[in-house]
Coordinates of C-alpha atoms in Angstrom, one line a residue:
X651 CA 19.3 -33.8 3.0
X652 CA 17.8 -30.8 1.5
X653 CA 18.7 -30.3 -1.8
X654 CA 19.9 -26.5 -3.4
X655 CA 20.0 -26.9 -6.7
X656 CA 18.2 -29.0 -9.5
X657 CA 14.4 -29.0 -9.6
X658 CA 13.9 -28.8 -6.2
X659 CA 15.5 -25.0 -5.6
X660 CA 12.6 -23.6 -6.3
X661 CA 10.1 -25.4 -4.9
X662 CA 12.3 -25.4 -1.6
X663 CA 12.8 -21.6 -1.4
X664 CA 8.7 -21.8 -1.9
X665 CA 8.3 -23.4 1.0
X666 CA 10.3 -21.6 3.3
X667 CA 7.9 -19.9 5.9
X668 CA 10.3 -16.7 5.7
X669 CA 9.3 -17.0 1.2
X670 CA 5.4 -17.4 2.2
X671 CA 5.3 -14.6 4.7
X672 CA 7.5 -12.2 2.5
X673 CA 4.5 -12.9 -0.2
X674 CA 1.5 -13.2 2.1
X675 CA 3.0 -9.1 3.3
X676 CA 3.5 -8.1 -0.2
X677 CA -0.2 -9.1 -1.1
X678 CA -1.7 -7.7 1.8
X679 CA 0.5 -4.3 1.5
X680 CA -0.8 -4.2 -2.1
X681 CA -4.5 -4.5 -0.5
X682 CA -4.3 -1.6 1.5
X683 CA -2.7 0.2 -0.9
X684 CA -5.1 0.0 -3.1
X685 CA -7.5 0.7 -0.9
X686 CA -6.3 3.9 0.4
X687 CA -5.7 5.4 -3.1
X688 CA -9.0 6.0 -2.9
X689 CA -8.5 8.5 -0.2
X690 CA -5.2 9.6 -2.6
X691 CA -2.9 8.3 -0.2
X692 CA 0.5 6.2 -0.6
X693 CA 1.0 4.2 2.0
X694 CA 4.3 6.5 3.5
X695 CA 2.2 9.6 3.1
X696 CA -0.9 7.7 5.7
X697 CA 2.2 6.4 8.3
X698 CA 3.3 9.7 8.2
X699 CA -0.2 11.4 8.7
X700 CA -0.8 8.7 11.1
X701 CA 2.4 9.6 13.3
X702 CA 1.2 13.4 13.4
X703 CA -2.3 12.5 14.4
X704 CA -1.0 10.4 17.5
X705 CA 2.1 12.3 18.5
X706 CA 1.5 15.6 16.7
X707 CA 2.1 18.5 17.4
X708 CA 5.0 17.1 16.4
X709 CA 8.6 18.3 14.9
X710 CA 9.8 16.9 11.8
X711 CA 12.7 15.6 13.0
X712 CA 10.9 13.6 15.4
X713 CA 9.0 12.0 12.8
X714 CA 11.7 11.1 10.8
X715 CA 13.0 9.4 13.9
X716 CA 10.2 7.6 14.6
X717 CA 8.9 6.1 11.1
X718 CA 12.6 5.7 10.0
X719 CA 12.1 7.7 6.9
X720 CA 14.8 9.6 5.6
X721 CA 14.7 13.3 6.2
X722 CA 14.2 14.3 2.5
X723 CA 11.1 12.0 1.9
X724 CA 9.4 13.5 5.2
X725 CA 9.6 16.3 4.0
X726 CA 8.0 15.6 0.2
X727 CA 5.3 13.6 2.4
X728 CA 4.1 16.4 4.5
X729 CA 4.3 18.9 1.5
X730 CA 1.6 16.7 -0.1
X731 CA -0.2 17.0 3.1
X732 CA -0.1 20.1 3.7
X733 CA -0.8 21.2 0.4
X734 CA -4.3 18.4 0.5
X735 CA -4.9 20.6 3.6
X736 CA -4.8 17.2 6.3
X737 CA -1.9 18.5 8.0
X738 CA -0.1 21.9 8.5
X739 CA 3.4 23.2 9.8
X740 CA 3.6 26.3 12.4
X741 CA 6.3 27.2 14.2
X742 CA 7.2 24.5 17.6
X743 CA 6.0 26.8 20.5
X744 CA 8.5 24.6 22.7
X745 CA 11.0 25.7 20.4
X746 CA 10.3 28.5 17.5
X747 CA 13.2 27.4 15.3
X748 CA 11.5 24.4 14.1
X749 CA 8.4 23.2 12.4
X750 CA 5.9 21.2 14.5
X751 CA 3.3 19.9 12.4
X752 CA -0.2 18.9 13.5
X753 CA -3.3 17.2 11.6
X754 CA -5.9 19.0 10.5
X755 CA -10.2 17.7 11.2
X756 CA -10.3 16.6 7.3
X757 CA -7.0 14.8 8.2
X758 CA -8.2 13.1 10.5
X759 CA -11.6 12.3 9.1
X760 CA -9.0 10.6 6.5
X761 CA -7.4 8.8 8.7
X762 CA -10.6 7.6 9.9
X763 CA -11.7 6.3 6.4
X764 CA -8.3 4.7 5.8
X765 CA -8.9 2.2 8.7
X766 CA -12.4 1.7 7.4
X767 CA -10.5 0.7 4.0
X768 CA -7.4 -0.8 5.6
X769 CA -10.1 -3.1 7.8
X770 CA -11.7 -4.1 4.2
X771 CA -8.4 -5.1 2.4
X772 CA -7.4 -7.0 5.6
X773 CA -10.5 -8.9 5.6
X774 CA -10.0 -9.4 1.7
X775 CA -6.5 -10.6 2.7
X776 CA -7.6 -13.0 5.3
X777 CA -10.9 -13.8 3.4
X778 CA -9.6 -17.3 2.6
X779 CA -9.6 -18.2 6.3
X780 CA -12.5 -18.9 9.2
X781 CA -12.7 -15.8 11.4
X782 CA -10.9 -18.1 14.2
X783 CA -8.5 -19.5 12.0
X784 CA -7.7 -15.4 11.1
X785 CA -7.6 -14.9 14.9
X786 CA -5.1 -17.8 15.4
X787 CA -2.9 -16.5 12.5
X788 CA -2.8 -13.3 14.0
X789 CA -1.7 -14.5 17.5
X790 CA 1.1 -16.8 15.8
X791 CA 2.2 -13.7 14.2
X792 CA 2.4 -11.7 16.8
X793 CA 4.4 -14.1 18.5
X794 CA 6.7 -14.3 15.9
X795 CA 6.7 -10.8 15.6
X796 CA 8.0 -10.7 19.5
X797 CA 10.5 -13.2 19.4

């Protein structure tokens, strides 16, 4: 019987493969974000610039559906893009009462040196396994991830 309380209620929650993932995320989130400061990007501000370099032109409304950001923040995100010149906002030519917003070349020459930098942290992450170990990890995940 497992127990909840005592001195094991710690040590159990520890050991709980939801606990180790949850912390396992949180390090490698830190990683990348660290790593993509350098570029002086959050990491909402690079899946947002991300989303406009593989659906842009896009309208904002589309991007808040598809990131699942609220409106507001979408908005303060491509601000700071726009005003770092790697994306802009012109009127939608499919329809001229919105804003469709495309990535700009230095945008995406960003982008291209945040998955250099994401690729680093990730190997940092995974730096404690062999590179077949880190490839079974990732396929367990990903069939996790499915399920």
């Amino acid at each position: 019987m497992t127990r909840f309380e005592g001195p094991d209620a710690l040590g159990h929650i520890q050991s709980l493969p939801s606990w180790l993932v949850g912390r396992v995320a949180a390090r490698g989130r830190n990683l990348v974000a660290d790593a993509i400061a350098e570029e002086g990007l959050r990491l909402p501000q690079h899946a947002v610039l991300a989303a406009v370099a593989e659906y842009g032109p896009v309208a904002q409304a589309d991007l808040v559906r598809r990131l699942g950001f609220d409106a507001k923040d979408v908005v303060l995100l491509l601000n700071h893009l726009e005003d770092a010149g790697l994306a802009v906002r012109r009127p939608d030519p499919r329809d001229r009462r919105k804003n469709a917003v495309t990535v700009t070349s230095t945008g995406l020459r960003t982008l291209e040196r945040c998955a250099e930098l994401a690729e680093r942290a990730n190997a940092e992450l995974l730096a404690p396994l062999s590179e077949a170990e880190g490839k079974q990890l990732m396929e367990l995940l990903s069939r996790v991830h499915e399920a």
